[in-house]
PDB file of C-alpha atoms in Angstrom:
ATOM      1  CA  UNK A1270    -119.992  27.184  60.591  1.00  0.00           C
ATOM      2  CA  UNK A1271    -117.300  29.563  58.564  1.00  0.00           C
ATOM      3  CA  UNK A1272    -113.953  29.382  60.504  1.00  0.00           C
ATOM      4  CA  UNK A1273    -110.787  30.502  58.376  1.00  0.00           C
ATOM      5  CA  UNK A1274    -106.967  29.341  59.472  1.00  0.00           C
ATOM      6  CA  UNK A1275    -105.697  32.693  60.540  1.00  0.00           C
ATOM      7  CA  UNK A1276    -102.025  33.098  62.159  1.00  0.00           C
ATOM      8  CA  UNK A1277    -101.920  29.907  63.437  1.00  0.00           C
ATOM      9  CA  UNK A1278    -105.520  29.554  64.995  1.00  0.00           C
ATOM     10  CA  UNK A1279    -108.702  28.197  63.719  1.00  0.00           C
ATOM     11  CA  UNK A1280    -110.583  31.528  63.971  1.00  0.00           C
ATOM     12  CA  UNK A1281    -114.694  31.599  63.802  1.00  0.00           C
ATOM     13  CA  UNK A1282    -116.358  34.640  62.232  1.00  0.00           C
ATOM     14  CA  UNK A1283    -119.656  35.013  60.732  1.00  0.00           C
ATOM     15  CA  UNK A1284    -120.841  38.100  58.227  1.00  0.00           C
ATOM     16  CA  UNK A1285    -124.591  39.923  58.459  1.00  0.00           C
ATOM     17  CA  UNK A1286    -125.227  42.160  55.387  1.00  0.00           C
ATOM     18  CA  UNK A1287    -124.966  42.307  51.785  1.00  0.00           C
ATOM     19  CA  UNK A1288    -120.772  41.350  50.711  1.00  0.00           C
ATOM     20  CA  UNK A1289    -121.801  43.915  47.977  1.00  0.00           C
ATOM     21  CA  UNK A1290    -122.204  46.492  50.556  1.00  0.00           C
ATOM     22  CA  UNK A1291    -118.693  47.957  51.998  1.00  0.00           C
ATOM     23  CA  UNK A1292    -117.072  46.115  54.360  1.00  0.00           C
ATOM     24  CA  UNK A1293    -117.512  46.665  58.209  1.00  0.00           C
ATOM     25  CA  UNK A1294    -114.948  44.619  60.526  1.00  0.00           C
ATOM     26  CA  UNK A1295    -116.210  44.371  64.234  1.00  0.00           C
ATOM     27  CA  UNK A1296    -114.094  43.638  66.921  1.00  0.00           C
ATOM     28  CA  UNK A1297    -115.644  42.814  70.458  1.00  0.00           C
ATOM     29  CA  UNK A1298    -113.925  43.070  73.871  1.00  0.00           C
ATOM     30  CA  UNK A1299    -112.003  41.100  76.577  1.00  0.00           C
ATOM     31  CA  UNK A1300    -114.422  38.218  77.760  1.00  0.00           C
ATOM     32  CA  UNK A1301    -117.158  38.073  74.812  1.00  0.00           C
ATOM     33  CA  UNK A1302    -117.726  36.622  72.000  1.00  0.00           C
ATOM     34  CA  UNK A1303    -118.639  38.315  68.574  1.00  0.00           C
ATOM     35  CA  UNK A1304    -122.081  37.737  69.365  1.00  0.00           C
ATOM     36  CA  UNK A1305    -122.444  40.455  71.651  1.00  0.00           C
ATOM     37  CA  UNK A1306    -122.382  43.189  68.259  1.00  0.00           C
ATOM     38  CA  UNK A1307    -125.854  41.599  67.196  1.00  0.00           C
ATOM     39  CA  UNK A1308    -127.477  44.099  68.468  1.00  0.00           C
ATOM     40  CA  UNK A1309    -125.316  46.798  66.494  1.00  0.00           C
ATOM     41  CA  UNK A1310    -125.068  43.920  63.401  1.00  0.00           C
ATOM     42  CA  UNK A1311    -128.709  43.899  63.288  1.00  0.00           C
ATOM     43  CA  UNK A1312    -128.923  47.609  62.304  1.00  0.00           C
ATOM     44  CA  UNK A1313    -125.530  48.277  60.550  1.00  0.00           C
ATOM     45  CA  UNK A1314    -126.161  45.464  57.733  1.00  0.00           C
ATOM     46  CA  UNK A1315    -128.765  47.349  56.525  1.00  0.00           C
ATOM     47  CA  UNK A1316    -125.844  49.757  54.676  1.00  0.00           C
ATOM     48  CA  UNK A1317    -123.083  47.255  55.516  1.00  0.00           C
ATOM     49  CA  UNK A1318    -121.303  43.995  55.325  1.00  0.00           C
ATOM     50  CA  UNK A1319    -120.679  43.078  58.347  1.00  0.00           C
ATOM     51  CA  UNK A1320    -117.736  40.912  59.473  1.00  0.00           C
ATOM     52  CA  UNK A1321    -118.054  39.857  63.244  1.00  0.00           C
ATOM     53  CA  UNK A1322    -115.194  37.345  64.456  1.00  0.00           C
ATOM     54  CA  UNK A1323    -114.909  35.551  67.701  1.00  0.00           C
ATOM     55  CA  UNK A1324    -111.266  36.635  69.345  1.00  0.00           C
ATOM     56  CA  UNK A1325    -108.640  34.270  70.081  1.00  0.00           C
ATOM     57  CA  UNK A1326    -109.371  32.575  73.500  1.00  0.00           C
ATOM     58  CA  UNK A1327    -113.203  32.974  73.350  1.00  0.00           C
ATOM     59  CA  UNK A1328    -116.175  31.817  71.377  1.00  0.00           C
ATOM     60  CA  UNK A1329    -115.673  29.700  69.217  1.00  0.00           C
ATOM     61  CA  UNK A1330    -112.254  30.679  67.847  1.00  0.00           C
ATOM     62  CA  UNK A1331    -108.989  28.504  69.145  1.00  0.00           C
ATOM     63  CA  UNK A1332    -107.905  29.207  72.461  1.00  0.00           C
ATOM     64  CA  UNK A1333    -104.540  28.488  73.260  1.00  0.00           C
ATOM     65  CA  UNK A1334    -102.395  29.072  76.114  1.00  0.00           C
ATOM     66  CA  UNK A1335    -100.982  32.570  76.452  1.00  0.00           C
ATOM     67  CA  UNK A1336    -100.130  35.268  76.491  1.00  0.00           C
ATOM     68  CA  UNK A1337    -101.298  37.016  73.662  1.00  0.00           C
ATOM     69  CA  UNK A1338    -100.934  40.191  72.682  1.00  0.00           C
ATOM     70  CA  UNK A1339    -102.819  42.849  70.869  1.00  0.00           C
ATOM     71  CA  UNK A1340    -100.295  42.798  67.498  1.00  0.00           C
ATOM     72  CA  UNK A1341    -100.851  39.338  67.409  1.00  0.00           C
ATOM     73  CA  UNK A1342    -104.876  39.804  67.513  1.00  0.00           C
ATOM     74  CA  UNK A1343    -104.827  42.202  64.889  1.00  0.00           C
ATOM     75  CA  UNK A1344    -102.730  40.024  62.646  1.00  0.00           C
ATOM     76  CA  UNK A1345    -105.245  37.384  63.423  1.00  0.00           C
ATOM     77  CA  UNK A1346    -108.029  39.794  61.605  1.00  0.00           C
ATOM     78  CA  UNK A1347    -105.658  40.803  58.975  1.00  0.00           C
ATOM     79  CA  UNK A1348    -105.519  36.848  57.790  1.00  0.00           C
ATOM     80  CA  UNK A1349    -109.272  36.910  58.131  1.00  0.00           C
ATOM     81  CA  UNK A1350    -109.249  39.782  55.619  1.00  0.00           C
ATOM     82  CA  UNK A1351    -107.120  38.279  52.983  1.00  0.00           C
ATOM     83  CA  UNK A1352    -109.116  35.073  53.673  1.00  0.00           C
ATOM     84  CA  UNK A1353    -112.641  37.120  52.870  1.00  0.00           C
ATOM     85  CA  UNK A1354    -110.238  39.155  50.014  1.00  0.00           C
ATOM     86  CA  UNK A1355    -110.980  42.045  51.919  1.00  0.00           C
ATOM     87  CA  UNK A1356    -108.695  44.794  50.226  1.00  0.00           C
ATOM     88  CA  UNK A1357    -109.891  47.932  52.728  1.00  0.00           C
ATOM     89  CA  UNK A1358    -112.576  48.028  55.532  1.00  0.00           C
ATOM     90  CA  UNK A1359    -113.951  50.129  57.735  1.00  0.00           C
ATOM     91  CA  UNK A1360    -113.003  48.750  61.878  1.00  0.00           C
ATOM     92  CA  UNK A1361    -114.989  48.947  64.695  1.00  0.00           C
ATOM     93  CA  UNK A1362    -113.304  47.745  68.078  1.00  0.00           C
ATOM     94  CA  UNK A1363    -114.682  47.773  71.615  1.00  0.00           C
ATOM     95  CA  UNK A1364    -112.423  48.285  74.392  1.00  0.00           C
ATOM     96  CA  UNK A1365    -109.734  45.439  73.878  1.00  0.00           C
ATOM     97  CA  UNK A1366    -111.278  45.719  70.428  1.00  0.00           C
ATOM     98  CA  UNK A1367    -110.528  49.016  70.242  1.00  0.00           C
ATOM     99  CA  UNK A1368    -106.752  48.237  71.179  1.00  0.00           C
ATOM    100  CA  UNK A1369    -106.867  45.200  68.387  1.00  0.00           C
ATOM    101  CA  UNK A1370    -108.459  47.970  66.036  1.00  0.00           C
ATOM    102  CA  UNK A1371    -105.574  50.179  66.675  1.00  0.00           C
ATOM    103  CA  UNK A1372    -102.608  47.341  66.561  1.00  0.00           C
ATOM    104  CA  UNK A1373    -104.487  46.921  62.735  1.00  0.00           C
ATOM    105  CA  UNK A1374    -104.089  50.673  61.234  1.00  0.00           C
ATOM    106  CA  UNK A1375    -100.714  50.943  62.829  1.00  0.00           C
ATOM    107  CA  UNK A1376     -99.831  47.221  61.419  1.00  0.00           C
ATOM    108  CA  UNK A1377    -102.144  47.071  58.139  1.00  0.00           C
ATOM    109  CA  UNK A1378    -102.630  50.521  57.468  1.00  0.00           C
ATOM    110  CA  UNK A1379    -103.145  49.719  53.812  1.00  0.00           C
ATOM    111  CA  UNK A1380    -106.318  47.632  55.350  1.00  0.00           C
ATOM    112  CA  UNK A1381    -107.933  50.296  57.319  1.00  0.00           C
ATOM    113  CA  UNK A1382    -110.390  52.702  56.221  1.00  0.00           C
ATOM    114  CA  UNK A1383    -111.323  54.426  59.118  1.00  0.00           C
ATOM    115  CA  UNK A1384    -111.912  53.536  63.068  1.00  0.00           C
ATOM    116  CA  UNK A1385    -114.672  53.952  65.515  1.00  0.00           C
ATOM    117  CA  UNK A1386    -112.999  53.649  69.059  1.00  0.00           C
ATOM    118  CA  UNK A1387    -114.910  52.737  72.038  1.00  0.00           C
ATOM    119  CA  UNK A1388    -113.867  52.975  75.114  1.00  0.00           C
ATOM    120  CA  UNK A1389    -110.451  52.674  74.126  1.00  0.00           C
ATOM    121  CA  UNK A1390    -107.181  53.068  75.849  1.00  0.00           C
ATOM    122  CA  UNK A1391    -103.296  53.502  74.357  1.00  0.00           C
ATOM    123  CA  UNK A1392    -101.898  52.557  77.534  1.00  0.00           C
ATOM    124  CA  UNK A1393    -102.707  51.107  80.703  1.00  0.00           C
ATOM    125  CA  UNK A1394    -101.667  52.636  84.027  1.00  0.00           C
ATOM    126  CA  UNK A1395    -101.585  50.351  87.143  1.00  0.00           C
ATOM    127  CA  UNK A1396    -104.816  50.991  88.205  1.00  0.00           C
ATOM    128  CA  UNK A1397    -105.844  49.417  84.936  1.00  0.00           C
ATOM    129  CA  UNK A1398    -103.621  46.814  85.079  1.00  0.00           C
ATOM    130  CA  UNK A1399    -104.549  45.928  89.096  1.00  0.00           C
ATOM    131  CA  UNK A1400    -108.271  45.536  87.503  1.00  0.00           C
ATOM    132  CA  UNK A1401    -107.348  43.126  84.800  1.00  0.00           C
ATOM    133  CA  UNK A1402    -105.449  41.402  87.331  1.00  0.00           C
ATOM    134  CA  UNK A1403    -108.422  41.331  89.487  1.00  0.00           C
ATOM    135  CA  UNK A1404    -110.150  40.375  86.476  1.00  0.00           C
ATOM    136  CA  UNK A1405    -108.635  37.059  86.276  1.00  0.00           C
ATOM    137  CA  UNK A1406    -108.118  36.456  89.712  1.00  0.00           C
ATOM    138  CA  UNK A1407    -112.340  36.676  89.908  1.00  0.00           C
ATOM    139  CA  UNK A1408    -112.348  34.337  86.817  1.00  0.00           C
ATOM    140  CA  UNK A1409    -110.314  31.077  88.918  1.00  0.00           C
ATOM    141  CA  UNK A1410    -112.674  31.600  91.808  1.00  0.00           C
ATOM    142  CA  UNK A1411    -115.725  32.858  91.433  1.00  0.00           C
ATOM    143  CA  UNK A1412    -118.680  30.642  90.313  1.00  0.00           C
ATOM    144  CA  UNK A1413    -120.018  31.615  86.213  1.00  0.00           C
ATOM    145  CA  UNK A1414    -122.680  33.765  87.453  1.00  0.00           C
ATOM    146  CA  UNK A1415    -120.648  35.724  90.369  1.00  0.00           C
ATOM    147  CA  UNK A1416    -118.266  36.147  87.743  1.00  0.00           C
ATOM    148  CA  UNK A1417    -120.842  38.198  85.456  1.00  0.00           C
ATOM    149  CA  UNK A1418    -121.999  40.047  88.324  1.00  0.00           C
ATOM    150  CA  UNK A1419    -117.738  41.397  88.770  1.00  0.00           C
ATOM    151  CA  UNK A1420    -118.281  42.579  84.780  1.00  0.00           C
ATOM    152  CA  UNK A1421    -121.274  44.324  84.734  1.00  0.00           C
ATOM    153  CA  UNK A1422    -120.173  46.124  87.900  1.00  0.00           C
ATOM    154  CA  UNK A1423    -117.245  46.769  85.793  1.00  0.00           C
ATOM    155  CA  UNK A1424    -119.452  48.261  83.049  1.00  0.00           C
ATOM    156  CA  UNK A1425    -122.631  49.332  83.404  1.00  0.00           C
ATOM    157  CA  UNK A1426    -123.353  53.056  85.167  1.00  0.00           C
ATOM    158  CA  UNK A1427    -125.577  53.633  88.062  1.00  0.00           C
ATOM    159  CA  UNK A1428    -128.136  55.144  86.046  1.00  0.00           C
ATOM    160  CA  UNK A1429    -128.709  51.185  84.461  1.00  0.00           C
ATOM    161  CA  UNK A1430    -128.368  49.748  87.740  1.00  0.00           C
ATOM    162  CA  UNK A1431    -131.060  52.627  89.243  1.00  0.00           C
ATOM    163  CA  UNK A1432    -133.366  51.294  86.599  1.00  0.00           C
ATOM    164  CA  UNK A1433    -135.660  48.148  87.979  1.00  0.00           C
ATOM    165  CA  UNK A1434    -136.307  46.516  84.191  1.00  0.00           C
ATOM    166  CA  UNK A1435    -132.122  46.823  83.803  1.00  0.00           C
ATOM    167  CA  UNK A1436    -131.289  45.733  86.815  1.00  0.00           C
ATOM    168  CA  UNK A1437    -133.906  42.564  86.505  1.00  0.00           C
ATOM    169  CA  UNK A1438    -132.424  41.704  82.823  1.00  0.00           C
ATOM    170  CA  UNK A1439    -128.604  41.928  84.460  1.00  0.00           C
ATOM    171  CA  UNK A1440    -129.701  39.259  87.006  1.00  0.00           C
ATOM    172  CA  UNK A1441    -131.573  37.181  84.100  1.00  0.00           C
ATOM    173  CA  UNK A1442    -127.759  37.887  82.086  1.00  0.00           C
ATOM    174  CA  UNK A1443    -125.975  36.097  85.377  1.00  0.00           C
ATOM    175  CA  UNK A1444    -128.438  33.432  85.524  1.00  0.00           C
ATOM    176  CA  UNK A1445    -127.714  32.387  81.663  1.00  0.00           C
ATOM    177  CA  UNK A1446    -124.302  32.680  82.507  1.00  0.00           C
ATOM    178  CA  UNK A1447    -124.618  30.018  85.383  1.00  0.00           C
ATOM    179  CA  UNK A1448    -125.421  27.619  81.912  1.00  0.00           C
ATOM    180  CA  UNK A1449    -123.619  29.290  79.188  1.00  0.00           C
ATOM    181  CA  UNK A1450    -122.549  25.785  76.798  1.00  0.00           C
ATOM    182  CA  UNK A1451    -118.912  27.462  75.929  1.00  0.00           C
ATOM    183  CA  UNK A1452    -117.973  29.661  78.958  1.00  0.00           C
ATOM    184  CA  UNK A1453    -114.749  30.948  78.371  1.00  0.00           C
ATOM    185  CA  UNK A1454    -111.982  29.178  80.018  1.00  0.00           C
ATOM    186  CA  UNK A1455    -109.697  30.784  82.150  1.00  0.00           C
ATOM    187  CA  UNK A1456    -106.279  30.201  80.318  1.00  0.00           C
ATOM    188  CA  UNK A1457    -108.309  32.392  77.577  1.00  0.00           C
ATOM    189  CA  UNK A1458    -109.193  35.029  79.511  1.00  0.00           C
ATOM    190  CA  UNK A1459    -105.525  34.796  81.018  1.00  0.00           C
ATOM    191  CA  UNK A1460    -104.082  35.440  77.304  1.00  0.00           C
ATOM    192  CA  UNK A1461    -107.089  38.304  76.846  1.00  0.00           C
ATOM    193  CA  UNK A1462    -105.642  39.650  79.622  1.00  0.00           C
ATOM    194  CA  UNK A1463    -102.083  39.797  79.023  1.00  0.00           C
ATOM    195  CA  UNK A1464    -102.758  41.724  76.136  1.00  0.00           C
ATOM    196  CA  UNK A1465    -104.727  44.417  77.319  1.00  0.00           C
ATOM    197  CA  UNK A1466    -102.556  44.585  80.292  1.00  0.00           C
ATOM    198  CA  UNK A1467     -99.274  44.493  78.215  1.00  0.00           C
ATOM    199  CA  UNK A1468    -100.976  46.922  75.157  1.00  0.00           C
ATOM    200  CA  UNK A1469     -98.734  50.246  74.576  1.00  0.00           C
ATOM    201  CA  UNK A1470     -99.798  51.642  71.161  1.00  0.00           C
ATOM    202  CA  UNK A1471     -99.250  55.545  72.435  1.00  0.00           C
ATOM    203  CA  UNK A1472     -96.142  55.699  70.847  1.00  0.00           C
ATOM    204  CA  UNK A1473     -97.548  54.499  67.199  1.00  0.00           C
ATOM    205  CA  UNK A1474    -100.775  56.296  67.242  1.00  0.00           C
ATOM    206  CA  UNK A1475     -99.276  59.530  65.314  1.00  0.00           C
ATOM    207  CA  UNK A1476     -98.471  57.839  62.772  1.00  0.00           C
ATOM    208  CA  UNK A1477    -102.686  56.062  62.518  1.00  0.00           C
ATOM    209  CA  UNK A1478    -103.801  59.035  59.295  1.00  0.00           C
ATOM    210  CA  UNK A1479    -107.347  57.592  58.823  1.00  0.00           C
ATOM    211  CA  UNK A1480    -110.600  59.301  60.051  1.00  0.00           C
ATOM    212  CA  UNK A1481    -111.242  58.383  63.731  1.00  0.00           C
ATOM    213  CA  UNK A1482    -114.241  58.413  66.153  1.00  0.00           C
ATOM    214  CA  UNK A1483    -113.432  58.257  69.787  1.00  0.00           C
ATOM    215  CA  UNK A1484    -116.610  57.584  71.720  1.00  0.00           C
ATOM    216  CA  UNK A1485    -117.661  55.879  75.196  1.00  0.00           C
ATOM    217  CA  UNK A1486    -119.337  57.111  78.059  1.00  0.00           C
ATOM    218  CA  UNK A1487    -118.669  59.402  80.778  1.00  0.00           C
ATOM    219  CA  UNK A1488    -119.231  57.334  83.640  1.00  0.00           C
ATOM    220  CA  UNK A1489    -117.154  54.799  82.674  1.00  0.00           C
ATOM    221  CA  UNK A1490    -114.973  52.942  85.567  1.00  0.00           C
ATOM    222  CA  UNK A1491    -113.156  50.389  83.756  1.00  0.00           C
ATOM    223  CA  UNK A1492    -111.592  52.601  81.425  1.00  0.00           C
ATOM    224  CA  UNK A1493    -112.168  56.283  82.750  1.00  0.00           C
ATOM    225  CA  UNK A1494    -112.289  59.338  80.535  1.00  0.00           C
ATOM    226  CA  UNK A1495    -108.928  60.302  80.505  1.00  0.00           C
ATOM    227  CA  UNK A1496    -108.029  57.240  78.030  1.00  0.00           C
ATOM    228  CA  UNK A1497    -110.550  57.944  75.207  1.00  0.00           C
ATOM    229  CA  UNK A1498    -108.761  62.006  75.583  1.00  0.00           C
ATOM    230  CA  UNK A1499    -105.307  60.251  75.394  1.00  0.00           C
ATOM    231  CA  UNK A1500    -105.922  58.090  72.163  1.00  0.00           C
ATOM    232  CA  UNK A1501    -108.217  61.332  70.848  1.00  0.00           C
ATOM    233  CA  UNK A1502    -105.076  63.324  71.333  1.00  0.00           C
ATOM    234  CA  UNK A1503    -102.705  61.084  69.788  1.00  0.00           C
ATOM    235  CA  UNK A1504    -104.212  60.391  66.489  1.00  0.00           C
ATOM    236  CA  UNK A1505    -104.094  63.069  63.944  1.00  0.00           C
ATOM    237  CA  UNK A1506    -107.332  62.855  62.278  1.00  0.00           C
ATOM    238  CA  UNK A1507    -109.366  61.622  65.418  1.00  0.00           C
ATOM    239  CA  UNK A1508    -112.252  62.978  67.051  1.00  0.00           C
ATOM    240  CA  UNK A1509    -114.234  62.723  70.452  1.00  0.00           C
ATOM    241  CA  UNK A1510    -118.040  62.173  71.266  1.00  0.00           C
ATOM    242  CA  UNK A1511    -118.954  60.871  75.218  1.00  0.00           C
ATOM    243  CA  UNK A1512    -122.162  60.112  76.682  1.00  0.00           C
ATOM    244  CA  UNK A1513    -123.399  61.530  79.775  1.00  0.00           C
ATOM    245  CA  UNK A1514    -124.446  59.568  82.504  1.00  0.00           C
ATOM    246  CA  UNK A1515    -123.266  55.893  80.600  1.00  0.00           C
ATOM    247  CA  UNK A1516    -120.211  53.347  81.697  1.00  0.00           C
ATOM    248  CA  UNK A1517    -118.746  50.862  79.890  1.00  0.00           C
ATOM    249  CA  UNK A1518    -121.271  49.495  78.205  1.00  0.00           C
ATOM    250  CA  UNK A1519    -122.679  52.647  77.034  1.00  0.00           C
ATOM    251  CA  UNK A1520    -123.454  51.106  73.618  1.00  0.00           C
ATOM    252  CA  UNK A1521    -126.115  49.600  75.086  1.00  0.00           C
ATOM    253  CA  UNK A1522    -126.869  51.712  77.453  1.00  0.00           C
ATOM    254  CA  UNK A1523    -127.678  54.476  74.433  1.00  0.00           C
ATOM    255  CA  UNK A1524    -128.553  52.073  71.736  1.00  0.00           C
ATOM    256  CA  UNK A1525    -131.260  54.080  69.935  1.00  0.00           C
ATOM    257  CA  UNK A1526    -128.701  57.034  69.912  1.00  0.00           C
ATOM    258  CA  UNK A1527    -125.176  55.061  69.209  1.00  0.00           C
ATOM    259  CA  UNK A1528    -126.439  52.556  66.327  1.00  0.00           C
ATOM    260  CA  UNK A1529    -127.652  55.364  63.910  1.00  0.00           C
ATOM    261  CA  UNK A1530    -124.882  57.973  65.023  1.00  0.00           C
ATOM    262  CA  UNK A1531    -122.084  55.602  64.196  1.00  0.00           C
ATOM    263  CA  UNK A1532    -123.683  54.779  61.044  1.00  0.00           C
ATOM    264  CA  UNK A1533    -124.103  58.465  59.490  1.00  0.00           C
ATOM    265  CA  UNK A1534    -119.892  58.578  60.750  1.00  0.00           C
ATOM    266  CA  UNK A1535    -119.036  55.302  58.725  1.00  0.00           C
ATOM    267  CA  UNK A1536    -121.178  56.514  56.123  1.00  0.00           C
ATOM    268  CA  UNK A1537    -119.352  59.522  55.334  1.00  0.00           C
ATOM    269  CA  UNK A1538    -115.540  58.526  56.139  1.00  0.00           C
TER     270      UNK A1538
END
């Protein structure tokens, strides 16, 4: 299994794709590992080499006691780089990937090609805050599957949860969770957490000059509208696309749409 010393953590990545292809970094949220892109991965490396790592405090990358913090994520993925000898590449982060993506082109702008955004925020108010904190409050007392049942309340939209198939594979999702081998452990979610909670990029987003898509979904709880308009508005060269009628997870909730519209983006910025 590839894992690369990285900022002071054993860090686990793997790669889908062609490493003649241009490079494609994807960065997945709070509580998942990298595996959750396959889906995306499976498409993408068709035009792409993609690099998928598992996040400090999940999968199978290190997890060590907190906090952590977004600057210190994206230096994390900056080591990977120079491990891979990675000079530029092209970032896609979801939600706290999307804050990781944006600690990276403020941090290693000299790294960063262009960004795809989703479902990002800049800054969190307290109601945003209050849900991370419910987040891992959920996480020390809830049993593995009640705790998957809090997320995908989190992030999927009523229109998935109106939908009998959907709503039959979300309970089949909480039953594998109920026997997931490496379930996150809560000190990792804990550091997750402090870093979403604690991230404040709004300040340093003027000065992010690559091409940016914004995109995520309409319907969206966790992080509402207003933050995908407020990092749209602070980057210079950024640009918004929402769903309609999609949450969270809207990725997967408009697969046959997102996977090829992200795709003719990358593939001409």
């Amino acid at each position: 299994m590839p894992f690369v010393q990285t900022n002071g953590i054993n860090f686990y990545y793997e790669e889908r794709g062609s490493s003649s292809a241009e490079p494609l970094l994807l960065i997945m949220g709070i509580t998942a590992p990298g595996s959750v892109w396959e889906p995306h991965a499976s498409y993408w490396q068709t035009d792409f080499w993609c690099i998928i790592g598992d996040n400090r405090g999940v999968g199978l990358s290190d997890k060590p006691v907190g906090p952590y913090s977004t600057a210190q994520m994206a230096d994390d993925y900056a080591g990977l780089l120079d491990a891979l000898q990675i000079e530029k590449v092209s970032v896609v982060g979801c939600s706290m990937g999307s804050t990781i993506a944006q600690q990276l082109a403020i941090r290693h702008p000299e790294k960063v090609k262009s960004l795809v955004l989703m479902c990002p925020w800049a800054r969190c108010d307290n109601a945003a805050k209050a849900i991370f904190q419910h987040m891992m409050h959920c996480k020390a007392r809830f049993r593995p599957e009640e705790f998957s049942l809090y997320i995908q309340q989190l992030i999927y939209s009523k229109a998935s949860w109106d939908n009998e198939q959907v709503a039959l594979d979300l309970e089949e999702g909480r039953k594998s969770a109920a026997i997931d081998p490496f379930p996150q452990p809560l000190h990792g979610l804990e550091g997750q957490a402090a870093a979403c909670i604690n991230h404040n990029a709004l300040p340093d987003l003027l000065s992010v000059q690559q091409p940016t898509l914004v995109i995520g979904g309409k319907e969206d709880i966790f992080t509402p509208v207003w933050m995908a308009e407020e990092v749209t508005g602070a980057i210079p060269n950024a640009e918004l696309y929402l769903y309609e009628k999609s949450g969270h997870i809207f990725h997967f909730e408009q697969l046959d749409d997102f996977n090829p519209r992200v795709k003719k983006w990358l593939l001409s910025h």
